[in-house]
Amino acid sequence: MTTQNSKVRLATTWFGGCAGCHMSFLDLDERLIDVLGLVDIVFGPVVDIKKFPDNVDVTLIEGAVANSDHVKEAREIRRKSKIVISFGDCAVTGNVPAMRNALKIDDVLTAVYAEGPGKSPPSGELLDIMPVLLPKVLPVHQVIPVDLYLPGCPPNPDRIFAAVAALLKGEPVTLPEEMRSFG
Ligand code: SF4
């Protein structure tokens, strides 16, 4: 991938996920040094930037789309990113967060916030400022077009490196079959 400044503008984010996919990214270990020599991380949990920037080359989205904020953020990311990657099984299929799809959303909220061990918020007032849960958790591609799917729970570092390295070289990402499995 070529850019005007030679460094690729890379963003990462997570929606309904456990951060495991980001942990796997950090498990690139010494290969991170090579990657960081070629990219500027312009948004994500490892940089303290609040607003998603313009002109992003590649964005990795971990996690499924579970609430109204995720929908808004996904649309903004799509508008501002050349390449969007569904990063991990939750983003690709809904995976663990989508297990709640078999339940009614009101039953979930009651069980967690009214009857759960913490009963928090105690009087329900925070429900007004929290993002609204979607009736069903969705994989990212059901909300915005996605350019690449990187399955795995989490995708192992070799798989992440293979995809990122190909993108950085401007090559098509064609992962071998053993790197396309779920779970
Ligand atoms: S795919 Fe697995 S590791 Fe990644 S966010 Fe989902 S549950 Fe966590």
PDB file of N, CA, C and O and ligand atoms in Angstrom, residues 14 16-22 62-64 87-91 94-97 152-155, ligand 1:
ATOM      1  N   TRP A  14     -12.579  -1.293  18.889  1.00  0.00           N
ATOM      2  CA  TRP A  14     -13.386  -2.454  19.213  1.00  0.00           C
ATOM      3  C   TRP A  14     -14.775  -2.065  19.639  1.00  0.00           C
ATOM      4  O   TRP A  14     -14.994  -1.063  20.282  1.00  0.00           O
ATOM      5  N   GLY A  16     -18.397  -4.663  20.293  1.00  0.00           N
ATOM      6  CA  GLY A  16     -18.728  -5.683  21.286  1.00  0.00           C
ATOM      7  C   GLY A  16     -17.723  -6.807  21.201  1.00  0.00           C
ATOM      8  O   GLY A  16     -17.897  -7.749  20.418  1.00  0.00           O
ATOM      9  N   GLY A  17     -16.665  -6.704  21.976  1.00  0.00           N
ATOM     10  CA  GLY A  17     -15.599  -7.697  21.958  1.00  0.00           C
ATOM     11  C   GLY A  17     -14.912  -7.728  23.304  1.00  0.00           C
ATOM     12  O   GLY A  17     -15.238  -6.941  24.189  1.00  0.00           O
ATOM     13  N   CYS A  18     -13.943  -8.618  23.449  1.00  0.00           N
ATOM     14  CA  CYS A  18     -13.322  -8.811  24.769  1.00  0.00           C
ATOM     15  C   CYS A  18     -11.908  -8.249  24.841  1.00  0.00           C
ATOM     16  O   CYS A  18     -11.231  -8.419  25.840  1.00  0.00           O
ATOM     17  N   ALA A  19     -11.438  -7.618  23.756  1.00  0.00           N
ATOM     18  CA  ALA A  19     -10.073  -7.094  23.623  1.00  0.00           C
ATOM     19  C   ALA A  19      -9.069  -8.190  23.283  1.00  0.00           C
ATOM     20  O   ALA A  19      -7.893  -7.913  23.072  1.00  0.00           O
ATOM     21  N   GLY A  20      -9.531  -9.437  23.194  1.00  0.00           N
ATOM     22  CA  GLY A  20      -8.600 -10.534  22.884  1.00  0.00           C
ATOM     23  C   GLY A  20      -7.951 -10.386  21.520  1.00  0.00           C
ATOM     24  O   GLY A  20      -6.794 -10.763  21.336  1.00  0.00           O
ATOM     25  N   CYS A  21      -8.691  -9.846  20.556  1.00  0.00           N
ATOM     26  CA  CYS A  21      -8.098  -9.678  19.222  1.00  0.00           C
ATOM     27  C   CYS A  21      -6.986  -8.630  19.278  1.00  0.00           C
ATOM     28  O   CYS A  21      -5.948  -8.776  18.619  1.00  0.00           O
ATOM     29  N   HIS A  22      -7.201  -7.566  20.051  1.00  0.00           N
ATOM     30  CA  HIS A  22      -6.133  -6.568  20.214  1.00  0.00           C
ATOM     31  C   HIS A  22      -4.933  -7.174  20.952  1.00  0.00           C
ATOM     32  O   HIS A  22      -3.783  -6.874  20.621  1.00  0.00           O
ATOM     33  N   GLU A  62     -12.459  -4.799  15.793  1.00  0.00           N
ATOM     34  CA  GLU A  62     -12.715  -5.974  16.630  1.00  0.00           C
ATOM     35  C   GLU A  62     -14.137  -5.881  17.184  1.00  0.00           C
ATOM     36  O   GLU A  62     -14.609  -4.803  17.514  1.00  0.00           O
ATOM     37  N   GLY A  63     -14.788  -7.010  17.304  1.00  0.00           N
ATOM     38  CA  GLY A  63     -16.069  -7.052  18.006  1.00  0.00           C
ATOM     39  C   GLY A  63     -17.266  -6.880  17.094  1.00  0.00           C
ATOM     40  O   GLY A  63     -17.174  -6.413  15.956  1.00  0.00           O
ATOM     41  N   ALA A  64     -18.408  -7.277  17.637  1.00  0.00           N
ATOM     42  CA  ALA A  64     -19.664  -7.206  16.887  1.00  0.00           C
ATOM     43  C   ALA A  64     -20.355  -5.872  17.150  1.00  0.00           C
ATOM     44  O   ALA A  64     -20.016  -5.138  18.075  1.00  0.00           O
ATOM     45  N   PHE A  87     -12.169  -7.881  12.120  1.00  0.00           N
ATOM     46  CA  PHE A  87     -10.996  -8.419  12.820  1.00  0.00           C
ATOM     47  C   PHE A  87     -11.458  -9.380  13.924  1.00  0.00           C
ATOM     48  O   PHE A  87     -11.852  -8.949  15.009  1.00  0.00           O
ATOM     49  N   GLY A  88     -11.449 -10.671  13.616  1.00  0.00           N
ATOM     50  CA  GLY A  88     -11.826 -11.670  14.610  1.00  0.00           C
ATOM     51  C   GLY A  88     -13.262 -12.141  14.445  1.00  0.00           C
ATOM     52  O   GLY A  88     -14.087 -11.511  13.779  1.00  0.00           O
ATOM     53  N   ASP A  89     -13.541 -13.274  15.076  1.00  0.00           N
ATOM     54  CA  ASP A  89     -14.839 -13.929  14.856  1.00  0.00           C
ATOM     55  C   ASP A  89     -16.029 -13.085  15.285  1.00  0.00           C
ATOM     56  O   ASP A  89     -17.100 -13.172  14.681  1.00  0.00           O
ATOM     57  N   CYS A  90     -15.896 -12.282  16.343  1.00  0.00           N
ATOM     58  CA  CYS A  90     -17.044 -11.471  16.770  1.00  0.00           C
ATOM     59  C   CYS A  90     -17.401 -10.473  15.683  1.00  0.00           C
ATOM     60  O   CYS A  90     -18.578 -10.244  15.394  1.00  0.00           O
ATOM     61  N   ALA A  91     -16.397  -9.876  15.054  1.00  0.00           N
ATOM     62  CA  ALA A  91     -16.668  -8.932  13.960  1.00  0.00           C
ATOM     63  C   ALA A  91     -17.202  -9.660  12.730  1.00  0.00           C
ATOM     64  O   ALA A  91     -18.081  -9.164  12.029  1.00  0.00           O
ATOM     65  N   GLY A  94     -20.457 -12.300  14.649  1.00  0.00           N
ATOM     66  CA  GLY A  94     -21.230 -11.994  15.862  1.00  0.00           C
ATOM     67  C   GLY A  94     -20.727 -12.809  17.040  1.00  0.00           C
ATOM     68  O   GLY A  94     -20.668 -12.327  18.166  1.00  0.00           O
ATOM     69  N   ASN A  95     -20.412 -14.074  16.803  1.00  0.00           N
ATOM     70  CA  ASN A  95     -19.710 -14.934  17.775  1.00  0.00           C
ATOM     71  C   ASN A  95     -20.273 -14.813  19.194  1.00  0.00           C
ATOM     72  O   ASN A  95     -21.476 -14.896  19.380  1.00  0.00           O
ATOM     73  N   VAL A  96     -19.447 -14.597  20.184  1.00  0.00           N
ATOM     74  CA  VAL A  96     -19.885 -14.627  21.592  1.00  0.00           C
ATOM     75  C   VAL A  96     -20.952 -13.561  21.905  1.00  0.00           C
ATOM     76  O   VAL A  96     -21.991 -13.881  22.504  1.00  0.00           O
ATOM     77  N   PRO A  97     -20.761 -12.284  21.514  1.00  0.00           N
ATOM     78  CA  PRO A  97     -21.796 -11.302  21.855  1.00  0.00           C
ATOM     79  C   PRO A  97     -23.159 -11.650  21.272  1.00  0.00           C
ATOM     80  O   PRO A  97     -24.189 -11.322  21.851  1.00  0.00           O
ATOM     81  N   GLY A 152     -11.010 -15.905  13.443  1.00  0.00           N
ATOM     82  CA  GLY A 152     -10.210 -16.438  14.545  1.00  0.00           C
ATOM     83  C   GLY A 152     -10.685 -15.832  15.850  1.00  0.00           C
ATOM     84  O   GLY A 152     -11.160 -14.708  15.869  1.00  0.00           O
ATOM     85  N   CYS A 153     -10.589 -16.597  16.914  1.00  0.00           N
ATOM     86  CA  CYS A 153     -11.036 -16.102  18.216  1.00  0.00           C
ATOM     87  C   CYS A 153      -9.962 -16.385  19.262  1.00  0.00           C
ATOM     88  O   CYS A 153     -10.045 -17.333  19.999  1.00  0.00           O
ATOM     89  N   PRO A 154      -8.953 -15.488  19.279  1.00  0.00           N
ATOM     90  CA  PRO A 154      -8.697 -14.408  18.338  1.00  0.00           C
ATOM     91  C   PRO A 154      -7.916 -14.937  17.124  1.00  0.00           C
ATOM     92  O   PRO A 154      -7.396 -16.051  17.165  1.00  0.00           O
ATOM     93  N   PRO A 155      -7.822 -14.126  16.049  1.00  0.00           N
ATOM     94  CA  PRO A 155      -6.901 -14.486  14.969  1.00  0.00           C
ATOM     95  C   PRO A 155      -5.495 -14.571  15.558  1.00  0.00           C
ATOM     96  O   PRO A 155      -5.113 -13.677  16.313  1.00  0.00           O
TER      97      PRO A 155
HETATM   98  S1  SF4 B   1     -13.144 -12.890  18.425  1.00  0.00           S
HETATM   99 FE1  SF4 B   1     -12.678 -13.886  20.380  1.00  0.00          FE
HETATM  100  S2  SF4 B   1     -10.866 -12.809  21.110  1.00  0.00           S
HETATM  101 FE2  SF4 B   1     -11.788 -11.492  19.529  1.00  0.00          FE
HETATM  102  S3  SF4 B   1     -13.168 -10.111  20.636  1.00  0.00           S
HETATM  103 FE3  SF4 B   1     -14.391 -11.902  20.022  1.00  0.00          FE
HETATM  104  S4  SF4 B   1     -14.312 -13.269  21.810  1.00  0.00           S
HETATM  105 FE4  SF4 B   1     -12.649 -11.794  22.039  1.00  0.00          FE
END
